[in-house]
mmCIF file of C-alpha atoms in Angstrom:
data_model
loop_
_atom_site.group_PDB
_atom_site.id
_atom_site.type_symbol
_atom_site.label_atom_id
_atom_site.label_comp_id
_atom_site.label_asym_id
_atom_site.label_seq_id
_atom_site.Cartn_x
_atom_site.Cartn_y
_atom_site.Cartn_z
ATOM 1 C CA UNK A 68 73.247 221.526 268.085
ATOM 2 C CA UNK A 69 74.907 223.487 265.328
ATOM 3 C CA UNK A 70 74.170 227.161 265.567
ATOM 4 C CA UNK A 71 74.600 229.457 262.573
ATOM 5 C CA UNK A 72 73.456 232.970 263.324
ATOM 6 C CA UNK A 73 72.647 235.634 260.783
ATOM 7 C CA UNK A 74 72.289 238.839 262.725
ATOM 8 C CA UNK A 75 70.203 240.772 260.188
ATOM 9 C CA UNK A 76 66.978 238.995 259.300
ATOM 10 C CA UNK A 77 65.182 241.688 257.304
ATOM 11 C CA UNK A 78 66.840 244.632 255.587
ATOM 12 C CA UNK A 79 65.686 247.325 253.197
ATOM 13 C CA UNK A 80 68.470 249.220 251.440
ATOM 14 C CA UNK A 81 68.663 251.810 248.710
ATOM 15 C CA UNK A 82 70.290 251.269 245.346
ATOM 16 C CA UNK A 83 73.995 252.079 245.556
ATOM 17 C CA UNK A 84 74.312 251.523 249.293
ATOM 18 C CA UNK A 85 77.013 249.284 250.722
ATOM 19 C CA UNK A 86 75.467 246.327 252.537
ATOM 20 C CA UNK A 87 77.046 244.010 255.096
ATOM 21 C CA UNK A 88 75.528 240.651 255.987
ATOM 22 C CA UNK A 89 77.108 238.984 259.002
ATOM 23 C CA UNK A 90 77.193 235.306 259.881
ATOM 24 C CA UNK A 91 78.597 233.565 262.958
ATOM 25 C CA UNK A 92 78.866 229.840 263.698
ATOM 26 C CA UNK A 93 79.690 228.294 267.031
ATOM 27 C CA UNK A 94 80.849 224.796 265.992
ATOM 28 C CA UNK A 95 84.439 225.453 264.944
ATOM 29 C CA UNK A 96 83.598 224.545 261.338
ATOM 30 C CA UNK A 97 86.295 225.008 258.715
ATOM 31 C CA UNK A 98 83.940 225.744 255.831
ATOM 32 C CA UNK A 99 81.500 228.613 255.539
ATOM 33 C CA UNK A 100 79.233 229.504 252.634
ATOM 34 C CA UNK A 101 76.987 232.243 251.326
ATOM 35 C CA UNK A 102 74.061 231.297 249.079
ATOM 36 C CA UNK A 103 71.190 233.280 247.687
ATOM 37 C CA UNK A 104 67.809 231.750 246.999
ATOM 38 C CA UNK A 105 65.372 233.015 244.398
ATOM 39 C CA UNK A 106 62.079 231.493 243.199
ATOM 40 C CA UNK A 107 62.634 229.125 240.306
ATOM 41 C CA UNK A 108 66.421 229.414 240.536
ATOM 42 C CA UNK A 109 67.026 227.498 243.735
ATOM 43 C CA UNK A 110 70.058 227.947 245.953
ATOM 44 C CA UNK A 111 73.052 229.471 244.208
ATOM 45 C CA UNK A 112 76.499 229.659 245.760
ATOM 46 C CA UNK A 113 77.997 233.144 245.908
ATOM 47 C CA UNK A 114 81.263 232.589 247.794
ATOM 48 C CA UNK A 115 82.687 230.109 250.214
ATOM 49 C CA UNK A 116 85.609 229.996 252.595
ATOM 50 C CA UNK A 117 87.583 226.919 253.647
ATOM 51 C CA UNK A 118 89.850 228.621 256.173
ATOM 52 C CA UNK A 119 90.470 231.963 257.818
ATOM 53 C CA UNK A 120 91.319 234.607 255.229
ATOM 54 C CA UNK A 121 90.810 232.027 252.456
ATOM 55 C CA UNK A 122 87.931 232.270 250.016
ATOM 56 C CA UNK A 123 86.793 230.956 246.691
ATOM 57 C CA UNK A 124 84.242 232.225 244.220
ATOM 58 C CA UNK A 125 81.055 230.276 243.817
ATOM 59 C CA UNK A 126 78.737 230.297 240.835
ATOM 60 C CA UNK A 127 77.502 233.905 241.056
ATOM 61 C CA UNK A 128 80.178 236.085 242.732
ATOM 62 C CA UNK A 129 79.654 239.214 240.622
ATOM 63 C CA UNK A 130 78.670 242.207 242.708
ATOM 64 C CA UNK A 131 79.666 240.554 245.988
ATOM 65 C CA UNK A 132 82.740 240.235 248.156
ATOM 66 C CA UNK A 133 83.398 238.383 251.407
ATOM 67 C CA UNK A 134 85.573 238.596 254.463
ATOM 68 C CA UNK A 135 86.651 235.944 256.938
ATOM 69 C CA UNK A 136 89.003 237.399 259.520
ATOM 70 C CA UNK A 137 88.060 234.910 262.251
ATOM 71 C CA UNK A 138 87.117 231.255 261.925
ATOM 72 C CA UNK A 139 83.623 231.715 263.320
ATOM 73 C CA UNK A 140 82.632 234.764 261.282
ATOM 74 C CA UNK A 141 81.941 235.112 257.561
ATOM 75 C CA UNK A 142 80.662 238.366 256.106
ATOM 76 C CA UNK A 143 79.032 239.021 252.750
ATOM 77 C CA UNK A 144 79.447 242.502 251.302
ATOM 78 C CA UNK A 145 77.436 244.106 248.548
ATOM 79 C CA UNK A 146 79.666 246.984 247.455
ATOM 80 C CA UNK A 147 76.905 248.865 245.650
ATOM 81 C CA UNK A 148 73.497 247.279 246.090
ATOM 82 C CA UNK A 149 71.275 246.897 243.057
ATOM 83 C CA UNK A 150 67.638 245.889 242.733
ATOM 84 C CA UNK A 151 68.588 242.538 241.190
ATOM 85 C CA UNK A 152 70.273 241.657 244.472
ATOM 86 C CA UNK A 153 66.925 241.595 246.245
ATOM 87 C CA UNK A 154 66.818 238.043 247.558
ATOM 88 C CA UNK A 155 67.029 235.743 250.545
ATOM 89 C CA UNK A 156 70.643 235.207 251.596
ATOM 90 C CA UNK A 157 71.605 232.063 253.442
ATOM 91 C CA UNK A 158 74.802 231.506 255.354
ATOM 92 C CA UNK A 159 75.949 227.960 256.097
ATOM 93 C CA UNK A 160 78.851 226.154 257.690
ATOM 94 C CA UNK A 161 80.294 222.651 257.755
ATOM 95 C CA UNK A 162 83.183 220.437 258.668
ATOM 96 C CA UNK A 163 85.219 219.049 255.767
ATOM 97 C CA UNK A 164 83.292 216.441 253.729
ATOM 98 C CA UNK A 165 80.211 216.813 255.898
ATOM 99 C CA UNK A 166 76.694 218.249 255.554
ATOM 100 C CA UNK A 167 76.256 221.984 255.698
ATOM 101 C CA UNK A 168 74.015 223.676 258.250
ATOM 102 C CA UNK A 169 72.147 226.840 257.437
ATOM 103 C CA UNK A 170 71.355 229.976 259.349
ATOM 104 C CA UNK A 171 67.818 231.333 259.403
ATOM 105 C CA UNK A 172 68.369 233.555 256.364
ATOM 106 C CA UNK A 173 68.498 237.272 255.681
ATOM 107 C CA UNK A 174 65.807 238.820 253.542
ATOM 108 C CA UNK A 175 67.239 241.768 251.633
ATOM 109 C CA UNK A 176 65.143 244.221 249.633
ATOM 110 C CA UNK A 177 66.938 246.823 247.507
ATOM 111 C CA UNK A 178 64.761 249.738 246.436
ATOM 112 C CA UNK B 252 72.855 219.879 231.525
ATOM 113 C CA UNK B 253 72.237 221.110 235.055
ATOM 114 C CA UNK B 254 74.647 219.843 237.690
ATOM 115 C CA UNK B 255 71.804 218.659 239.921
ATOM 116 C CA UNK B 256 68.327 218.085 238.513
ATOM 117 C CA UNK B 257 65.068 217.520 240.303
ATOM 118 C CA UNK B 258 61.484 217.412 239.141
ATOM 119 C CA UNK B 259 60.078 220.706 240.413
ATOM 120 C CA UNK B 260 56.639 219.250 241.029
ATOM 121 C CA UNK B 261 54.380 219.983 242.687
ATOM 122 C CA UNK B 262 54.041 216.387 243.807
ATOM 123 C CA UNK B 263 50.794 215.535 245.590
ATOM 124 C CA UNK B 264 50.592 212.395 247.707
ATOM 125 C CA UNK B 265 47.700 211.134 249.898
ATOM 126 C CA UNK B 266 48.326 210.985 253.625
ATOM 127 C CA UNK B 267 49.737 207.609 254.629
ATOM 128 C CA UNK B 268 51.146 206.843 251.171
ATOM 129 C CA UNK B 269 54.795 206.732 250.061
ATOM 130 C CA UNK B 270 56.278 209.881 248.558
ATOM 131 C CA UNK B 271 59.140 209.342 246.120
ATOM 132 C CA UNK B 272 61.517 212.182 245.258
ATOM 133 C CA UNK B 273 64.194 211.864 242.617
ATOM 134 C CA UNK B 274 67.442 213.602 241.769
ATOM 135 C CA UNK B 275 70.126 213.151 239.106
ATOM 136 C CA UNK B 276 73.592 214.693 239.062
ATOM 137 C CA UNK B 277 76.228 215.224 236.406
ATOM 138 C CA UNK B 278 79.592 214.991 238.212
ATOM 139 C CA UNK B 279 80.719 211.347 238.438
ATOM 140 C CA UNK B 280 83.321 212.347 241.019
ATOM 141 C CA UNK B 281 80.732 213.381 243.592
ATOM 142 C CA UNK B 282 80.987 211.418 246.827
ATOM 143 C CA UNK B 283 78.473 212.931 249.221
ATOM 144 C CA UNK B 284 74.739 213.366 248.772
ATOM 145 C CA UNK B 285 72.202 215.099 250.964
ATOM 146 C CA UNK B 286 68.498 215.752 251.226
ATOM 147 C CA UNK B 287 67.231 218.935 252.828
ATOM 148 C CA UNK B 288 63.675 219.903 253.695
ATOM 149 C CA UNK B 289 62.578 223.521 253.450
ATOM 150 C CA UNK B 290 59.314 224.871 254.766
ATOM 151 C CA UNK B 291 57.957 228.045 253.212
ATOM 152 C CA UNK B 292 59.787 231.098 254.550
ATOM 153 C CA UNK B 293 62.326 228.997 256.453
ATOM 154 C CA UNK B 294 65.886 227.889 255.778
ATOM 155 C CA UNK B 295 66.718 224.355 254.614
ATOM 156 C CA UNK B 296 67.270 221.693 257.256
ATOM 157 C CA UNK B 297 69.226 218.486 256.744
ATOM 158 C CA UNK B 298 67.163 215.294 256.852
ATOM 159 C CA UNK B 299 69.376 212.645 255.218
ATOM 160 C CA UNK B 300 72.930 212.109 254.052
ATOM 161 C CA UNK B 301 74.236 209.173 252.008
ATOM 162 C CA UNK B 302 77.751 208.380 250.872
ATOM 163 C CA UNK B 303 77.712 204.844 249.416
ATOM 164 C CA UNK B 304 75.574 202.913 246.964
ATOM 165 C CA UNK B 305 72.410 201.348 248.317
ATOM 166 C CA UNK B 306 69.755 202.344 250.803
ATOM 167 C CA UNK B 307 69.988 204.241 254.058
ATOM 168 C CA UNK B 308 66.995 204.346 256.377
ATOM 169 C CA UNK B 309 66.211 206.805 259.152
ATOM 170 C CA UNK B 310 62.740 206.518 260.601
ATOM 171 C CA UNK B 311 60.186 207.135 257.844
ATOM 172 C CA UNK B 312 62.877 208.351 255.446
ATOM 173 C CA UNK B 313 64.969 206.199 253.099
ATOM 174 C CA UNK B 314 67.679 207.596 250.859
ATOM 175 C CA UNK B 315 68.796 205.547 247.861
ATOM 176 C CA UNK B 316 72.000 206.079 245.900
ATOM 177 C CA UNK B 317 73.081 204.611 242.569
ATOM 178 C CA UNK B 318 76.403 206.128 241.517
ATOM 179 C CA UNK B 319 76.544 204.197 238.243
ATOM 180 C CA UNK B 320 73.277 205.817 237.163
ATOM 181 C CA UNK B 321 74.128 209.104 238.920
ATOM 182 C CA UNK B 322 70.824 208.967 240.711
ATOM 183 C CA UNK B 323 69.748 209.610 244.282
ATOM 184 C CA UNK B 324 66.242 209.386 245.675
ATOM 185 C CA UNK B 325 64.320 209.977 248.873
ATOM 186 C CA UNK B 326 61.359 207.890 249.971
ATOM 187 C CA UNK B 327 59.004 209.092 252.685
ATOM 188 C CA UNK B 328 56.820 206.351 254.112
ATOM 189 C CA UNK B 329 53.499 206.935 255.868
ATOM 190 C CA UNK B 330 53.436 210.523 254.599
ATOM 191 C CA UNK B 331 52.071 213.110 257.022
ATOM 192 C CA UNK B 332 50.721 216.613 256.346
ATOM 193 C CA UNK B 333 53.773 217.938 258.204
ATOM 194 C CA UNK B 334 55.926 216.490 255.396
ATOM 195 C CA UNK B 335 54.497 219.095 253.017
ATOM 196 C CA UNK B 336 57.547 221.157 252.071
ATOM 197 C CA UNK B 337 60.119 221.653 249.348
ATOM 198 C CA UNK B 338 62.807 218.975 249.264
ATOM 199 C CA UNK B 339 66.261 219.918 248.037
ATOM 200 C CA UNK B 340 68.831 217.473 246.722
ATOM 201 C CA UNK B 341 72.462 218.500 247.275
ATOM 202 C CA UNK B 342 75.612 216.981 245.834
ATOM 203 C CA UNK B 343 79.202 217.737 246.747
ATOM 204 C CA UNK B 344 81.596 218.897 244.105
ATOM 205 C CA UNK B 345 85.303 219.586 244.212
ATOM 206 C CA UNK B 346 86.172 222.999 242.851
ATOM 207 C CA UNK B 347 89.015 223.734 240.449
ATOM 208 C CA UNK B 348 91.086 224.690 243.495
ATOM 209 C CA UNK B 349 90.416 221.398 245.257
ATOM 210 C CA UNK B 350 87.902 222.685 247.771
ATOM 211 C CA UNK B 351 84.566 221.107 248.489
ATOM 212 C CA UNK B 352 81.262 222.824 247.891
ATOM 213 C CA UNK B 353 77.643 221.732 247.733
ATOM 214 C CA UNK B 354 75.507 222.223 244.659
ATOM 215 C CA UNK B 355 71.724 222.162 245.066
ATOM 216 C CA UNK B 356 68.878 221.200 242.805
ATOM 217 C CA UNK B 357 65.994 223.633 242.476
ATOM 218 C CA UNK B 358 63.839 221.476 244.743
ATOM 219 C CA UNK B 359 60.626 219.453 244.528
ATOM 220 C CA UNK B 360 57.541 220.836 246.208
ATOM 221 C CA UNK B 361 55.668 218.064 248.008
ATOM 222 C CA UNK B 362 52.071 218.359 249.211
ATOM 223 C CA UNK B 363 50.520 215.673 251.424
ATOM 224 C CA UNK B 364 46.761 215.558 250.996
ATOM 225 C CA UNK B 365 44.817 214.672 254.188
#
């Protein structure tokens, strides 16, 4: 079975804090993704990575950055958290031209 | 026009009946199509994938694809209360840099009535 692990499930951070969300997959997948999910807006792609140290902006990259130093690990960084970044964040991974598999999600509240 | 459109529902179906979920997409170049199921408070899980025109069956689930009409659907036969969830349609898209990404619809909430 594909295993995508998001280490932080529930976080509460203060406005202006730097936030790291970590994601690890154990299936040697080339592609990794970060989405956020909000009621009424669905899943929106923040950033994705198709290889180590390679990344591409998704639909809503503003306020976020990412890092992929190793194939199995993809980190999402909120440089200065704001209340409008309160959301559920979903990491996913896939082989090329294949379905993506999600982690369990990270619920972030910014106060 | 949204890239992937679904009727948000809610869709209510009696137990044992057929549930029909629909999705349209805008990018004619899309080649891969997926249906995910998401229970409340959980992450989406893959239930069906389809890559060519026609029907694909897996147990009680049938995915249908019509690329000419840019339409993909999911049929759930003999609906069970455990099928109550939000169903997400996802379509692949090639980015401006030639990399593949999945775009999701906002989902259809399905309720199976016992």
